[in-house]
């Protein structure tokens, strides 16, 4: 991990530089005042300006976008990007730096361990925000910018990449130029941003800036890019002796790889499986080796137009005619194989580049999440006789694979080797190698197609028929409690809505009257009875339902399901979704640990105990410190850390009061805590919908921790290692629907342990659903009926399916709220037992913007991340976390504590601390100005960092209205962006919105009028789900009158029914609900609302104006 850069309060000469690159209205995280101005010029005449963080040179190429959220080192070294200017849709880049260029592969001698080629292949890089030298990862040896400069690759940050992605989506891939600008610029356009005060941000520019470097337009598809990236000479790669495979003759089993832009991970996938690989150049005459030196032909990925490679196509055609070995091809290789067979290829509008693209097998009907990078595709309609489609893109219907009906030839458009991306289809290398072995033993196998794994589509349909039910009982969660609140009102409401959409009669049992799900017009019948075994049994006997859902009512409903697991069959009731046996396995700590051990997955060293005496015995084999976890417990009830026998005894006495069993587990306090929300259907299609990283290290219950989505400090290897484990675990357990898996990850290695699996809609599910825009509970209810994921449409895009993993182009921060001050003699310390009563979600294009919004949303007294006058011992708060920890960090930074010192005391990842330190330093610098002296660029920078008008007014000894007037006069306004699940790759029909100052254009138009309804914000004692009910009833009544409605809230557990029924007429905007005037002014200016409802909420709503 790198050493910490020094950070001091800037003097007057440095203040102007603190604004960073303000030419475009997008934030700069690198704070490097030496970064030169750079301009991105697009073929359509538009110009986007920002700052350079790569090589100081100008280039031209094809402009394309990629929607992956991790894996930039792998992406930029992918030879398929040769000649292209890559736009990354995820706005934060450089967070985990760049790995060492010197580390070699453990198995294949000479190969770089962390990259897909020996050099960076992209022509240039375009990002929204760049972390600069403030990166954090145990494998990082430098910043991303340093690496780009080493390789001579230019890069620009400070661009509204969402707006740019939409342009490419609508107009198709275009040519672009990155040009370095002179030190003293003349007027230029700024991503559509205008600023009447700073005229340098107004005027349009056509042509080059005076003094800028001249570069001609260049279309890389007009040249043979493959010749630039292919091997120049044949090279043999041999596997380790222990894993080597052999031909029946005794020689090594060998494949020839035609390198048309080979990614190193394809080579690893072959060699690591025991195959000797001879890599040959793109124009090598490999057919002459057939039958003598190799047993299989592999054709790699690569860049450019397949029509440029006639010689390679001719050689492949010869191999097809001779039919002496199996053939497997990927990406460009897939297109070349198709052309050799006689089919045609075509250029796509903007291609498919991302890590979340669903592809359906034509043989099995299963849908796989794939990694892709291509701008050309095979025309399936032109396939000759004897060839058939193997995979089809579930989103756009394009061809993703072909195979021969009578020969062992097959190919795929996607990247089964991943790197970056999911590893779900890596088994295709096993299919290829199995075919090589079969054909080597029995030459007659060359007259048969590949032996594909997974059965047939007919088999799959027979094994997972749609459940035929007409009446379903849904168990609610009962009264609200810590760890079980409005999120289960959300999940139950969504389940009922999904069932009704399928024409199923729904019965609900829930005694909580202040919920949406118990309101008239949702469930067909509601029983206000306790969610207990006796009540459920009576209702079943009276109503005679066909089936029951126990996974939408939290731990309460789950416990009832477990208690009645042996009675449902006799009562004639089918349990929908995840089997009860799976739930029992995940709830019983010992059974779960054994189940994970059976598939080779890692749990912490642990042992179960049924008494305090037994716990004291088993701890001897584990050693202190340990964590005690109670089985069948809600919100970590009865859990905690024990450092000696006295603490263990105390914890066990508490735990056994609520649970019959405890798990004594090795403590991993200080490790990262990571979560994945996973969805699986009855046909074994499995996806991860959301990945989340806890701001706080392991040791604090995730319900009491700040949570960030998606994770910010995981590399592609980290991310997909845990994702692959999640998919394997959920498939092994047999979950059907949605579940949550939690990990502990060692921040200094790849060591990880599974903490637990919640085989139901969990407390985190509501956060994941709103953070991504993916309706988790609604989809889970459909899956319980046996409907496959790829047969459910994405309600946001209308054209894609539900079997995909959302791409985010923003950052989500969740912060809990505690009301501990209302009770005497209650400890404020945070541990593994949850204490918070509510939580908020905020959304921004940067971490700083999102966390400052969240801090204000927790309580209207909070201004943001800055020094507070709260009485606290900074050292004690940092070392022993409490509900004041975040403010203790702010006070520590204000007092001069370094990031290194705070990290040593808290173990919070340095990347988060660097960002907070930047906020603290910027806030200090603001106090050196007044409202009359502050430059407009600094005002814009402050807004991009999430500072509110009220916060700035305090710095400048002014008032909020005066600051707002100054901001408006400077032309500084927020932009409205959509949460669309696809990072702008497809048009979205969603009214789920957020505001950001890190943008250049709105995603939606505001040409109508309506009524704005103010939500109640975060749950607190005295204000919770009952005000959700008020808001929902108000909105539904207004809609019945034909009025458009706008819902404003940061509390994310309100059922999506609010915004899913008539998207064009209703909006949900996630912004802080507090006293700040500027939020209401911004919204009413955009929405042009005719009225404001604020008397439906608690006291706070009557006093704030958003």
PDB file of N, CA and C in Angstrom, residues 1022-1069:
ATOM      1  N   UNK A1022     -40.750   7.512  16.828  1.00  0.00           N
ATOM      2  CA  UNK A1022     -41.860   8.443  16.679  1.00  0.00           C
ATOM      3  C   UNK A1022     -42.178   8.800  15.249  1.00  0.00           C
ATOM      4  N   UNK A1023     -41.361   8.363  14.309  1.00  0.00           N
ATOM      5  CA  UNK A1023     -41.623   8.663  12.905  1.00  0.00           C
ATOM      6  C   UNK A1023     -41.046   7.545  12.058  1.00  0.00           C
ATOM      7  N   UNK A1024     -41.905   6.664  11.583  1.00  0.00           N
ATOM      8  CA  UNK A1024     -41.388   5.546  10.784  1.00  0.00           C
ATOM      9  C   UNK A1024     -42.378   5.177   9.694  1.00  0.00           C
ATOM     10  N   UNK A1025     -42.768   3.923   9.632  1.00  0.00           N
ATOM     11  CA  UNK A1025     -43.518   3.410   8.489  1.00  0.00           C
ATOM     12  C   UNK A1025     -44.893   4.064   8.346  1.00  0.00           C
ATOM     13  N   UNK A1026     -45.443   4.593   9.436  1.00  0.00           N
ATOM     14  CA  UNK A1026     -46.772   5.202   9.352  1.00  0.00           C
ATOM     15  C   UNK A1026     -46.788   6.404   8.413  1.00  0.00           C
ATOM     16  N   UNK A1027     -45.633   7.083   8.301  1.00  0.00           N
ATOM     17  CA  UNK A1027     -45.583   8.233   7.402  1.00  0.00           C
ATOM     18  C   UNK A1027     -45.275   7.819   5.968  1.00  0.00           C
ATOM     19  N   UNK A1028     -44.708   6.650   5.783  1.00  0.00           N
ATOM     20  CA  UNK A1028     -44.682   6.065   4.445  1.00  0.00           C
ATOM     21  C   UNK A1028     -46.115   5.859   3.968  1.00  0.00           C
ATOM     22  N   UNK A1029     -46.925   5.323   4.866  1.00  0.00           N
ATOM     23  CA  UNK A1029     -48.336   5.068   4.536  1.00  0.00           C
ATOM     24  C   UNK A1029     -49.025   6.377   4.139  1.00  0.00           C
ATOM     25  N   UNK A1030     -48.767   7.433   4.908  1.00  0.00           N
ATOM     26  CA  UNK A1030     -49.377   8.734   4.592  1.00  0.00           C
ATOM     27  C   UNK A1030     -48.969   9.209   3.203  1.00  0.00           C
ATOM     28  N   UNK A1031     -47.685   9.108   2.900  1.00  0.00           N
ATOM     29  CA  UNK A1031     -47.194   9.564   1.605  1.00  0.00           C
ATOM     30  C   UNK A1031     -47.817   8.775   0.463  1.00  0.00           C
ATOM     31  N   UNK A1032     -47.854   7.465   0.633  1.00  0.00           N
ATOM     32  CA  UNK A1032     -48.389   6.610  -0.424  1.00  0.00           C
ATOM     33  C   UNK A1032     -49.867   6.912  -0.664  1.00  0.00           C
ATOM     34  N   UNK A1033     -50.627   7.042   0.408  1.00  0.00           N
ATOM     35  CA  UNK A1033     -52.063   7.320   0.246  1.00  0.00           C
ATOM     36  C   UNK A1033     -52.269   8.687  -0.415  1.00  0.00           C
ATOM     37  N   UNK A1034     -51.438   9.658  -0.043  1.00  0.00           N
ATOM     38  CA  UNK A1034     -51.556  10.990  -0.654  1.00  0.00           C
ATOM     39  C   UNK A1034     -51.277  10.906  -2.149  1.00  0.00           C
ATOM     40  N   UNK A1035     -50.219  10.216  -2.514  1.00  0.00           N
ATOM     41  CA  UNK A1035     -49.845  10.119  -3.929  1.00  0.00           C
ATOM     42  C   UNK A1035     -50.906   9.378  -4.727  1.00  0.00           C
ATOM     43  N   UNK A1036     -51.414   8.293  -4.185  1.00  0.00           N
ATOM     44  CA  UNK A1036     -52.421   7.523  -4.922  1.00  0.00           C
ATOM     45  C   UNK A1036     -53.694   8.345  -5.104  1.00  0.00           C
ATOM     46  N   UNK A1037     -54.052   9.125  -4.075  1.00  0.00           N
ATOM     47  CA  UNK A1037     -55.241   9.968  -4.194  1.00  0.00           C
ATOM     48  C   UNK A1037     -55.041  11.050  -5.255  1.00  0.00           C
ATOM     49  N   UNK A1038     -53.864  11.667  -5.258  1.00  0.00           N
ATOM     50  CA  UNK A1038     -53.570  12.696  -6.255  1.00  0.00           C
ATOM     51  C   UNK A1038     -53.565  12.107  -7.663  1.00  0.00           C
ATOM     52  N   UNK A1039     -53.033  10.910  -7.816  1.00  0.00           N
ATOM     53  CA  UNK A1039     -53.005  10.275  -9.134  1.00  0.00           C
ATOM     54  C   UNK A1039     -54.409   9.950  -9.616  1.00  0.00           C
ATOM     55  N   UNK A1040     -55.264   9.571  -8.677  1.00  0.00           N
ATOM     56  CA  UNK A1040     -56.649   9.289  -9.063  1.00  0.00           C
ATOM     57  C   UNK A1040     -57.341  10.536  -9.595  1.00  0.00           C
ATOM     58  N   UNK A1041     -56.816  11.698  -9.198  1.00  0.00           N
ATOM     59  CA  UNK A1041     -57.360  12.960  -9.700  1.00  0.00           C
ATOM     60  C   UNK A1041     -56.687  13.394 -11.004  1.00  0.00           C
ATOM     61  N   UNK A1042     -55.802  12.539 -11.532  1.00  0.00           N
ATOM     62  CA  UNK A1042     -55.140  12.837 -12.793  1.00  0.00           C
ATOM     63  C   UNK A1042     -53.958  13.773 -12.669  1.00  0.00           C
ATOM     64  N   UNK A1043     -53.405  13.913 -11.463  1.00  0.00           N
ATOM     65  CA  UNK A1043     -52.292  14.834 -11.244  1.00  0.00           C
ATOM     66  C   UNK A1043     -50.963  14.104 -11.221  1.00  0.00           C
ATOM     67  N   UNK A1044     -49.956  14.740 -11.784  1.00  0.00           N
ATOM     68  CA  UNK A1044     -48.598  14.215 -11.682  1.00  0.00           C
ATOM     69  C   UNK A1044     -48.116  14.409 -10.250  1.00  0.00           C
ATOM     70  N   UNK A1045     -47.336  13.461  -9.751  1.00  0.00           N
ATOM     71  CA  UNK A1045     -46.821  13.579  -8.392  1.00  0.00           C
ATOM     72  C   UNK A1045     -45.304  13.430  -8.398  1.00  0.00           C
ATOM     73  N   UNK A1046     -44.673  14.110  -7.461  1.00  0.00           N
ATOM     74  CA  UNK A1046     -43.232  14.025  -7.277  1.00  0.00           C
ATOM     75  C   UNK A1046     -42.986  13.680  -5.813  1.00  0.00           C
ATOM     76  N   UNK A1047     -42.358  12.529  -5.565  1.00  0.00           N
ATOM     77  CA  UNK A1047     -42.059  12.095  -4.203  1.00  0.00           C
ATOM     78  C   UNK A1047     -40.604  12.412  -3.890  1.00  0.00           C
ATOM     79  N   UNK A1048     -40.352  13.067  -2.763  1.00  0.00           N
ATOM     80  CA  UNK A1048     -38.989  13.425  -2.363  1.00  0.00           C
ATOM     81  C   UNK A1048     -38.683  12.753  -1.037  1.00  0.00           C
ATOM     82  N   UNK A1049     -37.622  11.929  -1.027  1.00  0.00           N
ATOM     83  CA  UNK A1049     -37.285  11.210   0.194  1.00  0.00           C
ATOM     84  C   UNK A1049     -35.882  10.651   0.096  1.00  0.00           C
ATOM     85  N   UNK A1050     -35.237  10.454   1.247  1.00  0.00           N
ATOM     86  CA  UNK A1050     -33.970   9.729   1.285  1.00  0.00           C
ATOM     87  C   UNK A1050     -34.153   8.376   1.943  1.00  0.00           C
ATOM     88  N   UNK A1051     -35.331   8.130   2.505  1.00  0.00           N
ATOM     89  CA  UNK A1051     -35.616   6.835   3.107  1.00  0.00           C
ATOM     90  C   UNK A1051     -36.000   5.886   1.983  1.00  0.00           C
ATOM     91  N   UNK A1052     -35.252   4.792   1.816  1.00  0.00           N
ATOM     92  CA  UNK A1052     -35.379   3.972   0.619  1.00  0.00           C
ATOM     93  C   UNK A1052     -36.266   2.751   0.794  1.00  0.00           C
ATOM     94  N   UNK A1053     -36.994   2.658   1.889  1.00  0.00           N
ATOM     95  CA  UNK A1053     -37.777   1.451   2.121  1.00  0.00           C
ATOM     96  C   UNK A1053     -39.245   1.622   1.763  1.00  0.00           C
ATOM     97  N   UNK A1054     -39.587   2.749   1.111  1.00  0.00           N
ATOM     98  CA  UNK A1054     -40.948   2.937   0.637  1.00  0.00           C
ATOM     99  C   UNK A1054     -41.176   2.018  -0.549  1.00  0.00           C
ATOM    100  N   UNK A1055     -42.286   1.307  -0.589  1.00  0.00           N
ATOM    101  CA  UNK A1055     -42.516   0.376  -1.698  1.00  0.00           C
ATOM    102  C   UNK A1055     -42.454   1.068  -3.049  1.00  0.00           C
ATOM    103  N   UNK A1056     -41.878   0.372  -4.032  1.00  0.00           N
ATOM    104  CA  UNK A1056     -41.742   0.932  -5.370  1.00  0.00           C
ATOM    105  C   UNK A1056     -43.079   1.082  -6.066  1.00  0.00           C
ATOM    106  N   UNK A1057     -44.129   0.598  -5.457  1.00  0.00           N
ATOM    107  CA  UNK A1057     -45.451   0.778  -6.054  1.00  0.00           C
ATOM    108  C   UNK A1057     -45.711   2.252  -6.337  1.00  0.00           C
ATOM    109  N   UNK A1058     -45.045   3.101  -5.534  1.00  0.00           N
ATOM    110  CA  UNK A1058     -45.187   4.540  -5.737  1.00  0.00           C
ATOM    111  C   UNK A1058     -44.790   4.963  -7.136  1.00  0.00           C
ATOM    112  N   UNK A1059     -43.774   4.294  -7.690  1.00  0.00           N
ATOM    113  CA  UNK A1059     -43.185   4.817  -8.907  1.00  0.00           C
ATOM    114  C   UNK A1059     -43.134   3.819 -10.037  1.00  0.00           C
ATOM    115  N   UNK A1060     -43.841   2.720  -9.923  1.00  0.00           N
ATOM    116  CA  UNK A1060     -43.760   1.704 -10.957  1.00  0.00           C
ATOM    117  C   UNK A1060     -45.014   1.601 -11.805  1.00  0.00           C
ATOM    118  N   UNK A1061     -46.122   2.156 -11.329  1.00  0.00           N
ATOM    119  CA  UNK A1061     -47.367   1.926 -12.047  1.00  0.00           C
ATOM    120  C   UNK A1061     -47.491   2.816 -13.276  1.00  0.00           C
ATOM    121  N   UNK A1062     -47.171   4.099 -13.148  1.00  0.00           N
ATOM    122  CA  UNK A1062     -47.310   5.023 -14.270  1.00  0.00           C
ATOM    123  C   UNK A1062     -46.075   5.918 -14.328  1.00  0.00           C
ATOM    124  N   UNK A1063     -44.954   5.374 -14.782  1.00  0.00           N
ATOM    125  CA  UNK A1063     -43.703   6.126 -14.760  1.00  0.00           C
ATOM    126  C   UNK A1063     -43.763   7.511 -15.365  1.00  0.00           C
ATOM    127  N   UNK A1064     -44.441   7.748 -16.485  1.00  0.00           N
ATOM    128  CA  UNK A1064     -44.405   9.094 -17.046  1.00  0.00           C
ATOM    129  C   UNK A1064     -45.052  10.150 -16.161  1.00  0.00           C
ATOM    130  N   UNK A1065     -45.924   9.726 -15.248  1.00  0.00           N
ATOM    131  CA  UNK A1065     -46.710  10.689 -14.494  1.00  0.00           C
ATOM    132  C   UNK A1065     -46.219  10.908 -13.069  1.00  0.00           C
ATOM    133  N   UNK A1066     -45.243  10.140 -12.636  1.00  0.00           N
ATOM    134  CA  UNK A1066     -44.842  10.205 -11.244  1.00  0.00           C
ATOM    135  C   UNK A1066     -43.330  10.086 -11.142  1.00  0.00           C
ATOM    136  N   UNK A1067     -42.743  10.832 -10.198  1.00  0.00           N
ATOM    137  CA  UNK A1067     -41.303  10.809 -10.024  1.00  0.00           C
ATOM    138  C   UNK A1067     -40.959  10.536  -8.578  1.00  0.00           C
ATOM    139  N   UNK A1068     -39.827   9.846  -8.389  1.00  0.00           N
ATOM    140  CA  UNK A1068     -39.274   9.640  -7.054  1.00  0.00           C
ATOM    141  C   UNK A1068     -37.871  10.214  -7.074  1.00  0.00           C
ATOM    142  N   UNK A1069     -37.608  11.231  -6.254  1.00  0.00           N
ATOM    143  CA  UNK A1069     -36.309  11.882  -6.248  1.00  0.00           C
ATOM    144  C   UNK A1069     -35.666  11.671  -4.893  1.00  0.00           C
TER     145      UNK A1069
END
